[in-house]
Amino acid sequence: MWGIFSRTMVGMAKPCGLMKPCHLVKPVSAARVSGRYLTHQKGLPTLPVPHLQQTCERYVRALEPILKVDELKQTRELVDEFQKPGGIGERLQRSLEKRAQNTENWILLSLCRFAAKLTAGVLDFKTMIDNETLPVEYLGGKSLCMNQYYEVLSSCRIPGLKRDLVVNHAKSSKHITVVHNFQFFALEVYNSDGTPLTADQLFIQLEKICSASLQTNAEPVGILTTQHRDAWGKAYINLSMDETNRESVSAIQRSIFTLCLDGAMPQVSDEMLRSCAAVQMLHGGGSQWNSGNRWFDKTLQFIIGEDGICGANYEHAPAEGPPIVALIDHAVEYTRKPEMVQTPVVPLPVPQKLHFNITPEIKKDIEEAKHAMNMMYQRCCSTYESASLRMFRLGRTDTIRSASSASAAFVRAFDDPSKQVPSKTDCVMCFGPVVSDGYGVCYNPMNDHINFAVSSFNSCKETDAAHLAQAVEGALLDMRTLLEQTPKAKL
C-alpha cells in the first residue's frame, strides 16, 4: 500500500454520470421480524472461493469491451502465464482457500482497520497542536511561523456568490465526517473524559458506518462541491434552504476532517497505477466512481479505497503545504506502530447519519455537476453495478460488470457518422494546473530517487502531461550522464 498526497483547486474536476442500481432485496416489515434479525445468521452459507480458471475467464471477459485488440492479446498472454500449473496463480488461489477456511468471509478487507489507525494518528497529531507541544520548525537557524498548523484541521471553505469564506472550528470540533457510498456520517472521536478514541474504538465505529451505508443508490450530494465556485455558490443556496440540509452541511463544515471510504477504481496496468491513484486523490475519478464521495470544501480529506489505494486531498485556502506534509508523515508513521493505549470498555454512541432532502432543484444541480464529465469523456469505460452477497455470512457486495462487447458495439453505432516540500514517507504529491492551459508539476525528493507528478487538463489540446513527464525524465537522465562523464576532482 502506498500513499499519495494531492492538492487541488476546487472545481477543477468535471464529473460524469451515476447509474442507480435496482433494489434486488426488499426489507421485511420490522413488525414481522422484531428482535430476530440475526435468527438465520448461523444458517447462512459461507462465501465460496471461485476456481482459478473461472476467475481468469471472467476477468478476460470483463476486459473485452474495454481494451484494444493488442492490449487484450497481451492481457490473455499474462493471464495464461498467471494460471500455469505451479505458478503464482495457484499459490495465491491456495492462500485464498486457506483464508476462506479460517474466516467467515474471505473477501472482507481491513479497510476500516487501516482507516481507524490513520484517524488515530491524525488525532495524535492534533493533540500536539492543541497542547502546543508541536516542535518549532527552523530554517537557516531561524524559527518559522507555526500558525498554519492551527488552520489545517477543523477548517472549511464556504461558497459565496461573490467570494468564498474560510472558517475554522478548532476549539469546538470533536467529530470527523465519514463518507461511504455517497452517504455522510458525523463520528464523535473523543470519549466523555476528553481523550481521543483508540484505534480499536474507531474501528468499531467505522464498521457501524459501513454496515449502515451498504446501499449505493444515494444521491451524490458531495459532487456539488466539484462545480465551478460560482455554480456551487448558487447550488449551496438551494441546498441550504432546507433545515435538515443546513444541519448536515454545518456538521460537515465543523468536523475535524473528512474520511472518504471509497469504492475500488477500475483496474489498470502497473505502469498506470500511480496515475490512476493521482486521479482518485485529485477528483475521485468522475461521478461514476468516487467524485461524489467527497466534500471538496473541507481543508483536509483522507481517502482510503477498497483496493488499498490511500492518500489525501488538500483544499489550499487556509494553509500551505508543509503543515500537511508534516501531518501526513506523522499519521503514516503512526499506522506502523503497535497500539500502545488500552481501549476502555465503555459504550460508544451510534454514528450520526447526515440526511439530505433532495428537492427537484437540488436534483437538477446534481445532474448538471455529473453531466459536465459526461460531455468530456464520451467513451466506453469499465462499469459495474453492485450485487448483494448478503446470502453469505458477513456478505457485503460484489460487482456485476455492465460493459460487454455488445454494449460497446451499441455505443459505437451511435458515434459512427456514415513543485516542493519533501516528505519523509515515499508518497507521491500532486496538484492540478492553476490555469486551463497550464501544468501542475510536483516532486518529492527521496534519498535515491525523485517522485514526480505531472498533471494537465484533458480539455486543453496544447498541453500533454505524459509528454512533459517524458521530457523531465529525459532532461534528468541527460544531466546524470553528463555528471557521470565528468572526471572526478583530485583532492
CSV table of C-alpha atoms in Angstrom, one decimal:
chain,number,residue,atom,x,y,z
A,1,MET,CA,0.0,0.0,0.0
A,2,TRP,CA,1.4,3.4,-0.9
A,3,GLY,CA,0.3,6.9,-0.1
A,4,ILE,CA,-0.5,9.8,-2.4
A,5,PHE,CA,-0.9,13.4,-1.3
A,6,SER,CA,-2.6,15.8,-3.6
A,7,ARG,CA,-3.6,19.4,-3.6
A,8,THR,CA,-6.3,20.5,-5.9
A,9,MET,CA,-8.2,23.7,-6.7
A,10,VAL,CA,-11.9,23.1,-6.0
A,11,GLY,CA,-14.0,22.8,-9.1
A,12,MET,CA,-11.2,21.7,-11.4
A,13,ALA,CA,-12.5,18.2,-12.0
A,14,LYS,CA,-15.6,17.8,-14.1
A,15,PRO,CA,-17.6,14.8,-13.0
A,16,CYS,CA,-19.6,12.3,-15.0
A,17,GLY,CA,-22.8,10.1,-14.7
A,18,LEU,CA,-24.0,7.8,-12.0
A,19,MET,CA,-26.3,4.9,-12.5
A,20,LYS,CA,-28.7,3.8,-9.8
A,21,PRO,CA,-28.8,0.0,-9.2
A,22,CYS,CA,-32.1,-1.6,-8.9
A,23,HIS,CA,-33.3,-2.9,-5.5
A,24,LEU,CA,-32.9,-6.6,-5.5
A,25,VAL,CA,-33.7,-7.2,-1.9
A,26,LYS,CA,-36.7,-5.6,-0.2
A,27,PRO,CA,-36.7,-5.1,3.6
A,28,VAL,CA,-39.1,-7.2,5.5
A,29,SER,CA,-41.5,-5.4,7.9
A,30,ALA,CA,-39.8,-4.8,11.2
A,31,ALA,CA,-43.1,-5.8,12.9
A,32,ARG,CA,-42.8,-9.3,11.5
A,33,VAL,CA,-39.2,-10.0,12.5
A,34,SER,CA,-38.9,-7.8,15.6
A,35,GLY,CA,-35.9,-8.8,17.7
A,36,ARG,CA,-35.0,-11.7,15.4
A,37,TYR,CA,-32.9,-10.1,12.7
A,38,LEU,CA,-29.9,-12.5,13.4
A,39,THR,CA,-32.1,-15.6,13.8
A,40,HIS,CA,-30.9,-17.1,10.5
A,41,GLN,CA,-27.3,-15.7,10.6
A,42,LYS,CA,-25.7,-19.0,11.6
A,43,GLY,CA,-27.6,-20.9,8.8
A,44,LEU,CA,-26.2,-18.8,6.0
A,45,PRO,CA,-23.5,-20.5,3.9
A,46,THR,CA,-20.0,-19.0,3.7
A,47,LEU,CA,-19.0,-17.3,0.5
A,48,PRO,CA,-17.2,-19.8,-1.7
A,49,VAL,CA,-13.8,-19.1,-3.5
A,50,PRO,CA,-14.3,-19.4,-7.2
A,51,HIS,CA,-12.0,-21.7,-9.2
A,52,LEU,CA,-8.9,-20.1,-10.6
A,53,GLN,CA,-9.8,-20.8,-14.2
A,54,GLN,CA,-13.3,-19.4,-13.7
A,55,THR,CA,-11.9,-16.2,-12.2
A,56,CYS,CA,-9.4,-15.8,-15.0
A,57,GLU,CA,-12.0,-16.4,-17.7
A,58,ARG,CA,-14.4,-13.8,-16.2
A,59,TYR,CA,-11.6,-11.3,-15.8
A,60,VAL,CA,-10.7,-11.5,-19.5
A,61,ARG,CA,-14.4,-11.4,-20.5
A,62,ALA,CA,-14.9,-8.2,-18.4
A,63,LEU,CA,-12.0,-6.6,-20.3
A,64,GLU,CA,-13.0,-7.5,-23.8
A,65,PRO,CA,-15.2,-4.4,-24.5
A,66,ILE,CA,-12.7,-2.0,-22.9
A,67,LEU,CA,-9.2,-2.9,-24.2
A,68,LYS,CA,-7.8,-2.5,-27.6
A,69,VAL,CA,-7.0,-5.6,-29.7
A,70,ASP,CA,-3.3,-5.6,-28.9
A,71,GLU,CA,-3.9,-4.8,-25.2
A,72,LEU,CA,-6.4,-7.7,-25.0
A,73,LYS,CA,-4.0,-10.1,-26.6
A,74,GLN,CA,-1.2,-9.1,-24.2
A,75,THR,CA,-3.7,-9.5,-21.3
A,76,ARG,CA,-4.7,-13.0,-22.4
A,77,GLU,CA,-1.0,-14.0,-22.5
A,78,LEU,CA,-0.4,-12.6,-19.0
A,79,VAL,CA,-3.5,-14.4,-17.7
A,80,ASP,CA,-2.3,-17.7,-19.3
A,81,GLU,CA,1.1,-17.2,-17.6
A,82,PHE,CA,-0.6,-16.4,-14.3
A,83,GLN,CA,-2.7,-19.6,-14.2
A,84,LYS,CA,0.1,-22.0,-15.3
A,85,PRO,CA,0.4,-25.1,-13.1
A,86,GLY,CA,2.8,-24.4,-10.2
A,87,GLY,CA,2.6,-20.7,-10.9
A,88,ILE,CA,1.8,-17.7,-8.8
A,89,GLY,CA,-1.9,-18.0,-9.6
A,90,GLU,CA,-2.1,-21.4,-8.0
A,91,ARG,CA,-0.2,-20.3,-4.9
A,92,LEU,CA,-2.5,-17.3,-4.5
A,93,GLN,CA,-5.5,-19.5,-5.0
A,94,ARG,CA,-4.4,-21.8,-2.2
A,95,SER,CA,-3.9,-18.8,0.0
A,96,LEU,CA,-7.4,-17.6,-0.6
A,97,GLU,CA,-8.8,-21.1,0.0
A,98,LYS,CA,-6.9,-21.3,3.3
A,99,ARG,CA,-8.2,-17.9,4.3
A,100,ALA,CA,-11.7,-19.0,3.5
A,101,GLN,CA,-11.3,-21.9,5.9
A,102,ASN,CA,-10.2,-19.6,8.7
A,103,THR,CA,-12.6,-16.7,8.3
A,104,GLU,CA,-16.3,-16.2,8.0
A,105,ASN,CA,-15.9,-14.2,4.8
A,106,TRP,CA,-12.6,-14.3,2.9
A,107,ILE,CA,-13.3,-11.3,0.8
A,108,LEU,CA,-13.6,-8.8,3.6
A,109,LEU,CA,-10.6,-6.5,3.7
A,110,SER,CA,-9.1,-4.4,6.6
A,111,LEU,CA,-10.3,-1.1,5.1
A,112,CYS,CA,-11.8,0.1,8.3
A,113,ARG,CA,-8.9,-1.2,10.4
A,114,PHE,CA,-6.4,0.9,8.4
A,115,ALA,CA,-8.7,3.9,8.3
A,116,ALA,CA,-9.1,3.7,12.1
A,117,LYS,CA,-5.3,3.6,12.7
A,118,LEU,CA,-4.8,6.5,10.3
A,119,THR,CA,-7.5,8.5,12.1
A,120,ALA,CA,-5.9,7.8,15.4
A,121,GLY,CA,-2.6,9.1,14.0
A,122,VAL,CA,-4.2,12.3,12.9
A,123,LEU,CA,-5.8,12.8,16.3
A,124,ASP,CA,-2.4,12.2,17.9
A,125,PHE,CA,-1.0,15.0,15.8
A,126,LYS,CA,-4.0,17.2,16.7
A,127,THR,CA,-3.2,16.6,20.4
A,128,MET,CA,0.3,18.1,19.9
A,129,ILE,CA,-1.3,21.1,18.1
A,130,ASP,CA,-3.9,21.6,20.9
A,131,ASN,CA,-1.4,21.2,23.7
A,132,GLU,CA,1.2,23.4,21.8
A,133,THR,CA,3.8,20.7,22.1
A,134,LEU,CA,4.5,20.6,18.3
A,135,PRO,CA,8.2,21.1,17.7
A,136,VAL,CA,9.0,24.5,16.3
A,137,GLU,CA,10.4,24.4,12.8
A,138,TYR,CA,13.7,26.2,11.9
A,139,LEU,CA,15.2,27.2,8.6
A,140,GLY,CA,18.8,28.5,8.5
A,141,GLY,CA,18.8,28.7,12.3
A,142,LYS,CA,15.7,30.9,12.4
A,143,SER,CA,12.4,29.8,13.8
A,144,LEU,CA,9.4,29.7,11.4
A,145,CYS,CA,5.8,30.8,12.0
A,146,MET,CA,3.7,27.8,13.2
A,147,ASN,CA,0.3,29.5,12.9
A,148,GLN,CA,-0.7,27.5,9.8
A,149,TYR,CA,-0.7,24.3,11.8
A,150,TYR,CA,-3.8,25.6,13.6
A,151,GLU,CA,-5.6,26.2,10.4
A,152,VAL,CA,-5.3,22.8,8.8
A,153,LEU,CA,-7.8,20.8,10.9
A,154,SER,CA,-11.4,21.8,11.6
A,155,SER,CA,-11.4,24.3,8.7
A,156,CYS,CA,-13.7,24.5,5.8
A,157,ARG,CA,-14.2,26.8,2.8
A,158,ILE,CA,-17.8,28.1,2.4
A,159,PRO,CA,-19.0,29.1,-1.0
A,160,GLY,CA,-20.5,32.5,-1.7
A,161,LEU,CA,-21.9,34.3,-4.8
A,162,LYS,CA,-19.2,36.9,-4.9
A,163,ARG,CA,-16.4,35.5,-2.7
A,164,ASP,CA,-15.8,32.4,-0.5
A,165,LEU,CA,-15.2,32.4,3.2
A,166,VAL,CA,-12.8,30.1,5.2
A,167,VAL,CA,-13.9,29.3,8.7
A,168,ASN,CA,-12.1,27.4,11.5
A,169,HIS,CA,-13.8,25.5,14.3
A,170,ALA,CA,-10.7,24.2,16.1
A,171,LYS,CA,-11.8,24.9,19.6
A,172,SER,CA,-15.2,23.3,19.4
A,173,SER,CA,-14.8,20.5,16.9
A,174,LYS,CA,-15.0,17.0,18.4
A,175,HIS,CA,-16.1,14.9,15.4
A,176,ILE,CA,-15.0,13.9,11.9
A,177,THR,CA,-17.1,13.4,8.8
A,178,VAL,CA,-17.1,9.9,7.2
A,179,VAL,CA,-18.3,9.4,3.7
A,180,HIS,CA,-19.2,5.9,2.3
A,181,ASN,CA,-21.2,5.1,-0.7
A,182,PHE,CA,-22.0,8.9,-1.1
A,183,GLN,CA,-23.6,8.9,2.4
A,184,PHE,CA,-22.3,11.2,5.1
A,185,PHE,CA,-21.9,10.5,8.8
A,186,ALA,CA,-20.7,12.5,11.9
A,187,LEU,CA,-18.4,10.4,14.0
A,188,GLU,CA,-17.6,11.6,17.5
A,189,VAL,CA,-13.8,10.8,18.1
A,190,TYR,CA,-13.4,11.8,21.7
A,191,ASN,CA,-14.6,10.0,24.9
A,192,SER,CA,-16.5,11.8,27.6
A,193,ASP,CA,-13.3,12.4,29.5
A,194,GLY,CA,-11.8,14.2,26.5
A,195,THR,CA,-9.4,11.5,25.5
A,196,PRO,CA,-9.4,10.6,21.8
A,197,LEU,CA,-10.9,7.2,20.8
A,198,THR,CA,-8.4,4.5,20.3
A,199,ALA,CA,-7.8,2.8,17.0
A,200,ASP,CA,-9.9,-0.2,18.2
A,201,GLN,CA,-12.8,2.0,19.2
A,202,LEU,CA,-12.6,3.9,15.9
A,203,PHE,CA,-12.6,0.6,14.0
A,204,ILE,CA,-15.8,-0.5,15.7
A,205,GLN,CA,-17.4,2.8,14.8
A,206,LEU,CA,-16.3,2.7,11.2
A,207,GLU,CA,-17.7,-0.8,10.9
A,208,LYS,CA,-21.0,0.5,12.1
A,209,ILE,CA,-20.9,3.2,9.4
A,210,CYS,CA,-20.1,0.8,6.6
A,211,SER,CA,-22.8,-1.6,7.7
A,212,ALA,CA,-25.3,1.3,7.8
A,213,SER,CA,-24.4,2.5,4.3
A,214,LEU,CA,-24.4,-0.6,2.1
A,215,GLN,CA,-26.9,0.8,-0.4
A,216,THR,CA,-25.2,2.6,-3.3
A,217,ASN,CA,-28.3,4.4,-4.6
A,218,ALA,CA,-27.9,7.6,-2.5
A,219,GLU,CA,-27.8,10.9,-4.3
A,220,PRO,CA,-24.1,12.0,-4.5
A,221,VAL,CA,-24.6,15.4,-2.8
A,222,GLY,CA,-20.8,15.8,-2.4
A,223,ILE,CA,-20.4,16.1,-6.2
A,224,LEU,CA,-21.9,19.6,-5.9
A,225,THR,CA,-18.6,20.7,-4.4
A,226,THR,CA,-16.8,19.8,-7.7
A,227,GLN,CA,-18.5,22.6,-9.6
A,228,HIS,CA,-17.1,26.0,-10.6
A,229,ARG,CA,-17.3,28.2,-7.5
A,230,ASP,CA,-20.0,30.4,-8.9
A,231,ALA,CA,-22.2,27.5,-9.8
A,232,TRP,CA,-21.6,25.8,-6.4
A,233,GLY,CA,-22.4,29.1,-4.7
A,234,LYS,CA,-25.8,29.2,-6.3
A,235,ALA,CA,-26.4,25.5,-5.6
A,236,TYR,CA,-25.3,26.0,-2.0
A,237,ILE,CA,-28.1,28.5,-1.5
A,238,ASN,CA,-30.6,26.0,-2.9
A,239,LEU,CA,-29.2,23.2,-0.7
A,240,SER,CA,-29.2,25.4,2.5
A,241,MET,CA,-32.9,26.4,2.2
A,242,ASP,CA,-33.9,23.2,3.9
A,243,GLU,CA,-33.2,23.0,7.7
A,244,THR,CA,-32.1,19.3,7.6
A,245,ASN,CA,-29.7,20.1,4.8
A,246,ARG,CA,-28.3,23.1,6.7
A,247,GLU,CA,-27.7,21.0,9.8
A,248,SER,CA,-26.0,18.3,7.8
A,249,VAL,CA,-23.8,20.8,5.9
A,250,SER,CA,-22.9,22.5,9.1
A,251,ALA,CA,-21.8,19.2,10.7
A,252,ILE,CA,-19.5,18.6,7.7
A,253,GLN,CA,-18.1,22.1,7.9
A,254,ARG,CA,-17.4,21.9,11.7
A,255,SER,CA,-15.8,18.5,11.5
A,256,ILE,CA,-12.0,18.0,12.1
A,257,PHE,CA,-11.5,16.4,8.7
A,258,THR,CA,-13.3,14.2,6.3
A,259,LEU,CA,-12.6,10.5,5.9
A,260,CYS,CA,-13.6,9.1,2.5
A,261,LEU,CA,-14.1,5.3,2.3
A,262,ASP,CA,-14.0,4.8,-1.5
A,263,GLY,CA,-15.1,2.0,-3.7
A,264,ALA,CA,-12.5,0.3,-5.9
A,265,MET,CA,-11.3,2.2,-9.0
A,266,PRO,CA,-11.1,0.4,-12.4
A,267,GLN,CA,-8.1,-1.9,-12.6
A,268,VAL,CA,-5.2,-0.6,-14.7
A,269,SER,CA,-1.7,-1.8,-15.6
A,270,ASP,CA,1.2,-1.4,-13.1
A,271,GLU,CA,2.5,1.5,-15.3
A,272,MET,CA,-0.7,3.4,-15.0
A,273,LEU,CA,-1.4,2.7,-11.3
A,274,ARG,CA,0.1,5.8,-9.9
A,275,SER,CA,-1.6,8.0,-12.5
A,276,CYS,CA,-4.9,6.4,-11.6
A,277,ALA,CA,-4.3,6.9,-7.9
A,278,ALA,CA,-3.4,10.6,-8.5
A,279,VAL,CA,-6.7,11.0,-10.4
A,280,GLN,CA,-8.6,9.4,-7.5
A,281,MET,CA,-7.0,11.8,-5.0
A,282,LEU,CA,-7.4,14.9,-7.1
A,283,HIS,CA,-11.1,14.5,-8.1
A,284,GLY,CA,-12.3,10.9,-7.3
A,285,GLY,CA,-12.2,9.7,-10.9
A,286,GLY,CA,-15.5,11.1,-12.0
A,287,SER,CA,-19.1,10.7,-10.8
A,288,GLN,CA,-19.3,7.1,-11.9
A,289,TRP,CA,-16.6,6.3,-9.4
A,290,ASN,CA,-15.8,8.4,-6.3
A,291,SER,CA,-16.2,12.1,-7.1
A,292,GLY,CA,-19.5,12.1,-5.2
A,293,ASN,CA,-17.8,10.6,-2.2
A,294,ARG,CA,-16.1,13.9,-1.3
A,295,TRP,CA,-16.7,17.3,0.2
A,296,PHE,CA,-14.0,19.3,-1.6
A,297,ASP,CA,-14.6,22.4,0.6
A,298,LYS,CA,-13.1,20.6,3.6
A,299,THR,CA,-9.5,21.6,4.1
A,300,LEU,CA,-8.3,18.0,4.6
A,301,GLN,CA,-9.8,14.8,3.2
A,302,PHE,CA,-8.2,11.4,3.8
A,303,ILE,CA,-9.1,8.9,1.1
A,304,ILE,CA,-8.9,5.1,1.5
A,305,GLY,CA,-10.1,2.8,-1.2
A,306,GLU,CA,-11.3,-0.8,-1.1
A,307,ASP,CA,-8.4,-1.7,-3.5
A,308,GLY,CA,-5.7,-0.4,-1.0
A,309,ILE,CA,-5.1,3.0,-2.6
A,310,CYS,CA,-4.9,5.7,0.1
A,311,GLY,CA,-4.0,9.3,0.3
A,312,ALA,CA,-5.3,12.8,0.9
A,313,ASN,CA,-6.9,15.8,-0.8
A,314,TYR,CA,-6.0,19.2,0.5
A,315,GLU,CA,-8.0,22.4,-0.2
A,316,HIS,CA,-5.3,25.1,-0.3
A,317,ALA,CA,-7.0,28.2,1.0
A,318,PRO,CA,-6.3,28.0,4.8
A,319,ALA,CA,-2.6,27.0,4.7
A,320,GLU,CA,0.4,25.9,2.6
A,321,GLY,CA,1.9,22.5,2.0
A,322,PRO,CA,4.5,22.0,4.9
A,323,PRO,CA,1.9,21.5,7.7
A,324,ILE,CA,0.0,19.0,5.6
A,325,VAL,CA,3.2,17.1,4.8
A,326,ALA,CA,4.2,17.0,8.4
A,327,LEU,CA,0.8,15.8,9.5
A,328,ILE,CA,0.7,13.1,6.9
A,329,ASP,CA,4.2,11.9,7.7
A,330,HIS,CA,3.2,11.6,11.4
A,331,ALA,CA,-0.1,9.8,10.6
A,332,VAL,CA,1.7,7.3,8.3
A,333,GLU,CA,4.4,6.6,10.8
A,334,TYR,CA,1.7,6.1,13.5
A,335,THR,CA,0.0,3.4,11.4
A,336,ARG,CA,3.2,1.4,11.5
A,337,LYS,CA,3.4,1.4,15.3
A,338,PRO,CA,1.6,-1.1,17.6
A,339,GLU,CA,-1.3,0.1,19.6
A,340,MET,CA,0.0,1.3,23.0
A,341,VAL,CA,-3.2,2.6,24.5
A,342,GLN,CA,-5.6,0.3,26.3
A,343,THR,CA,-9.0,0.5,24.9
A,344,PRO,CA,-11.6,1.5,27.6
A,345,VAL,CA,-14.7,-0.7,27.9
A,346,VAL,CA,-17.3,2.0,27.5
A,347,PRO,CA,-20.4,2.1,25.3
A,348,LEU,CA,-20.0,4.1,22.1
A,349,PRO,CA,-22.7,6.2,20.6
A,350,VAL,CA,-24.1,5.3,17.2
A,351,PRO,CA,-22.5,7.5,14.5
A,352,GLN,CA,-25.0,10.1,13.3
A,353,LYS,CA,-26.1,9.8,9.7
A,354,LEU,CA,-26.3,13.2,8.0
A,355,HIS,CA,-29.5,13.4,5.9
A,356,PHE,CA,-30.3,15.5,2.9
A,357,ASN,CA,-33.7,16.3,1.5
A,358,ILE,CA,-33.3,16.4,-2.3
A,359,THR,CA,-35.7,18.8,-4.0
A,360,PRO,CA,-36.2,18.8,-7.7
A,361,GLU,CA,-34.0,21.9,-8.0
A,362,ILE,CA,-31.2,20.3,-6.0
A,363,LYS,CA,-31.5,17.1,-8.1
A,364,LYS,CA,-31.1,19.3,-11.2
A,365,ASP,CA,-27.9,20.8,-9.7
A,366,ILE,CA,-26.5,17.3,-9.0
A,367,GLU,CA,-27.3,16.2,-12.5
A,368,GLU,CA,-25.6,19.2,-14.1
A,369,ALA,CA,-22.5,18.5,-12.0
A,370,LYS,CA,-22.5,14.9,-13.2
A,371,HIS,CA,-23.2,15.8,-16.8
A,372,ALA,CA,-20.1,18.0,-17.1
A,373,MET,CA,-17.8,15.0,-17.1
A,374,ASN,CA,-20.1,13.0,-19.4
A,375,MET,CA,-19.6,15.7,-22.1
A,376,MET,CA,-15.8,15.4,-21.8
A,377,TYR,CA,-15.5,11.6,-21.8
A,378,GLN,CA,-17.9,10.0,-24.3
A,379,ARG,CA,-16.3,6.6,-24.4
A,380,CYS,CA,-16.9,3.1,-23.1
A,381,CYS,CA,-15.3,2.6,-19.7
A,382,SER,CA,-15.2,-0.2,-17.2
A,383,THR,CA,-18.6,-0.1,-15.5
A,384,TYR,CA,-20.1,-2.1,-12.7
A,385,GLU,CA,-23.3,-2.5,-10.8
A,386,SER,CA,-23.5,-3.7,-7.2
A,387,ALA,CA,-24.6,-7.2,-6.4
A,388,SER,CA,-25.6,-8.2,-2.9
A,389,LEU,CA,-23.7,-11.0,-1.2
A,390,ARG,CA,-25.9,-11.0,1.9
A,391,MET,CA,-26.9,-14.5,1.3
A,392,PHE,CA,-23.5,-15.4,2.6
A,393,ARG,CA,-22.3,-14.8,6.1
A,394,LEU,CA,-20.8,-11.3,6.5
A,395,GLY,CA,-21.6,-10.8,2.8
A,396,ARG,CA,-21.3,-7.2,1.5
A,397,THR,CA,-21.4,-6.6,-2.2
A,398,ASP,CA,-19.7,-7.8,-5.3
A,399,THR,CA,-19.8,-6.3,-8.8
A,400,ILE,CA,-21.7,-7.1,-12.0
A,401,ARG,CA,-19.6,-5.9,-15.0
A,402,SER,CA,-22.0,-4.0,-17.1
A,403,ALA,CA,-19.7,-3.3,-20.0
A,404,SER,CA,-19.8,-6.0,-22.7
A,405,SER,CA,-18.8,-6.4,-26.3
A,406,ALA,CA,-22.4,-6.0,-27.3
A,407,SER,CA,-22.9,-2.8,-25.3
A,408,ALA,CA,-19.6,-1.4,-26.7
A,409,ALA,CA,-20.8,-2.1,-30.3
A,410,PHE,CA,-24.1,-0.4,-29.4
A,411,VAL,CA,-22.3,2.7,-28.2
A,412,ARG,CA,-20.0,2.8,-31.3
A,413,ALA,CA,-23.1,2.6,-33.6
A,414,PHE,CA,-24.4,5.9,-32.2
A,415,ASP,CA,-21.0,7.6,-32.6
A,416,ASP,CA,-20.5,6.4,-36.2
A,417,PRO,CA,-21.1,9.4,-38.6
A,418,SER,CA,-21.5,7.1,-42.2
A,419,LYS,CA,6.8,21.9,-7.2
A,420,GLN,CA,8.5,21.4,-3.3
A,421,VAL,CA,8.2,20.3,0.3
A,422,PRO,CA,9.9,16.9,0.7
A,423,SER,CA,8.0,14.3,2.6
A,424,LYS,CA,9.7,11.7,4.9
A,425,THR,CA,7.5,9.0,3.5
A,426,ASP,CA,7.8,7.8,-0.1
A,427,CYS,CA,4.5,9.2,-1.2
A,428,VAL,CA,3.6,11.0,-4.4
A,429,MET,CA,2.3,14.5,-4.1
A,430,CYS,CA,0.4,16.2,-6.9
A,431,PHE,CA,-1.8,19.1,-7.7
A,432,GLY,CA,-3.7,20.3,-10.6
A,433,PRO,CA,-2.9,23.2,-13.0
A,434,VAL,CA,-3.9,26.7,-11.8
A,435,VAL,CA,-4.8,27.8,-15.4
A,436,SER,CA,-6.7,25.9,-18.1
A,437,ASP,CA,-3.7,25.6,-20.4
A,438,GLY,CA,-1.0,25.0,-17.8
A,439,TYR,CA,0.6,22.1,-16.0
A,440,GLY,CA,0.7,21.0,-12.4
A,441,VAL,CA,4.2,19.7,-11.5
A,442,CYS,CA,5.1,18.5,-8.0
A,443,TYR,CA,8.0,16.5,-6.9
A,444,ASN,CA,9.1,14.7,-3.7
A,445,PRO,CA,12.9,14.1,-3.5
A,446,MET,CA,13.9,10.9,-1.7
A,447,ASN,CA,17.4,9.5,-0.9
A,448,ASP,CA,17.8,7.6,-4.1
A,449,HIS,CA,15.0,8.8,-6.4
A,450,ILE,CA,12.6,11.6,-7.0
A,451,ASN,CA,8.8,11.2,-7.3
A,452,PHE,CA,7.4,13.4,-10.0
A,453,ALA,CA,3.7,14.1,-10.6
A,454,VAL,CA,2.6,16.0,-13.7
A,455,SER,CA,-1.0,16.9,-14.5
A,456,SER,CA,-2.9,18.9,-17.1
A,457,PHE,CA,-6.4,19.4,-18.2
A,458,ASN,CA,-7.8,16.8,-20.7
A,459,SER,CA,-9.8,19.7,-22.3
A,460,CYS,CA,-6.7,21.6,-23.4
A,461,LYS,CA,-5.2,20.4,-26.7
A,462,GLU,CA,-2.0,22.4,-26.2
A,463,THR,CA,-0.9,20.5,-23.1
A,464,ASP,CA,0.3,16.9,-22.7
A,465,ALA,CA,1.2,15.8,-19.2
A,466,ALA,CA,2.7,12.5,-20.4
A,467,HIS,CA,4.9,14.3,-22.9
A,468,LEU,CA,6.1,16.8,-20.3
A,469,ALA,CA,6.8,14.0,-17.9
A,470,GLN,CA,9.0,12.2,-20.5
A,471,ALA,CA,10.8,15.5,-21.2
A,472,VAL,CA,11.6,16.0,-17.5
A,473,GLU,CA,12.8,12.4,-17.2
A,474,GLY,CA,14.9,12.8,-20.3
A,475,ALA,CA,16.5,16.0,-19.0
A,476,LEU,CA,17.3,14.4,-15.7
A,477,LEU,CA,18.9,11.4,-17.4
A,478,ASP,CA,21.0,13.7,-19.6
A,479,MET,CA,22.2,15.5,-16.5
A,480,ARG,CA,23.1,12.2,-14.9
A,481,THR,CA,25.1,11.1,-18.0
A,482,LEU,CA,26.9,14.4,-18.0
A,483,LEU,CA,27.8,14.2,-14.3
A,484,GLU,CA,29.0,10.6,-14.7
A,485,GLN,CA,31.2,11.5,-17.6
A,486,THR,CA,32.8,14.5,-15.8
A,487,PRO,CA,36.3,13.4,-14.3
A,488,LYS,CA,36.3,13.5,-10.5
A,489,ALA,CA,38.5,16.2,-9.0
A,490,LYS,CA,41.8,15.1,-7.5
A,491,LEU,CA,41.8,16.4,-4.0
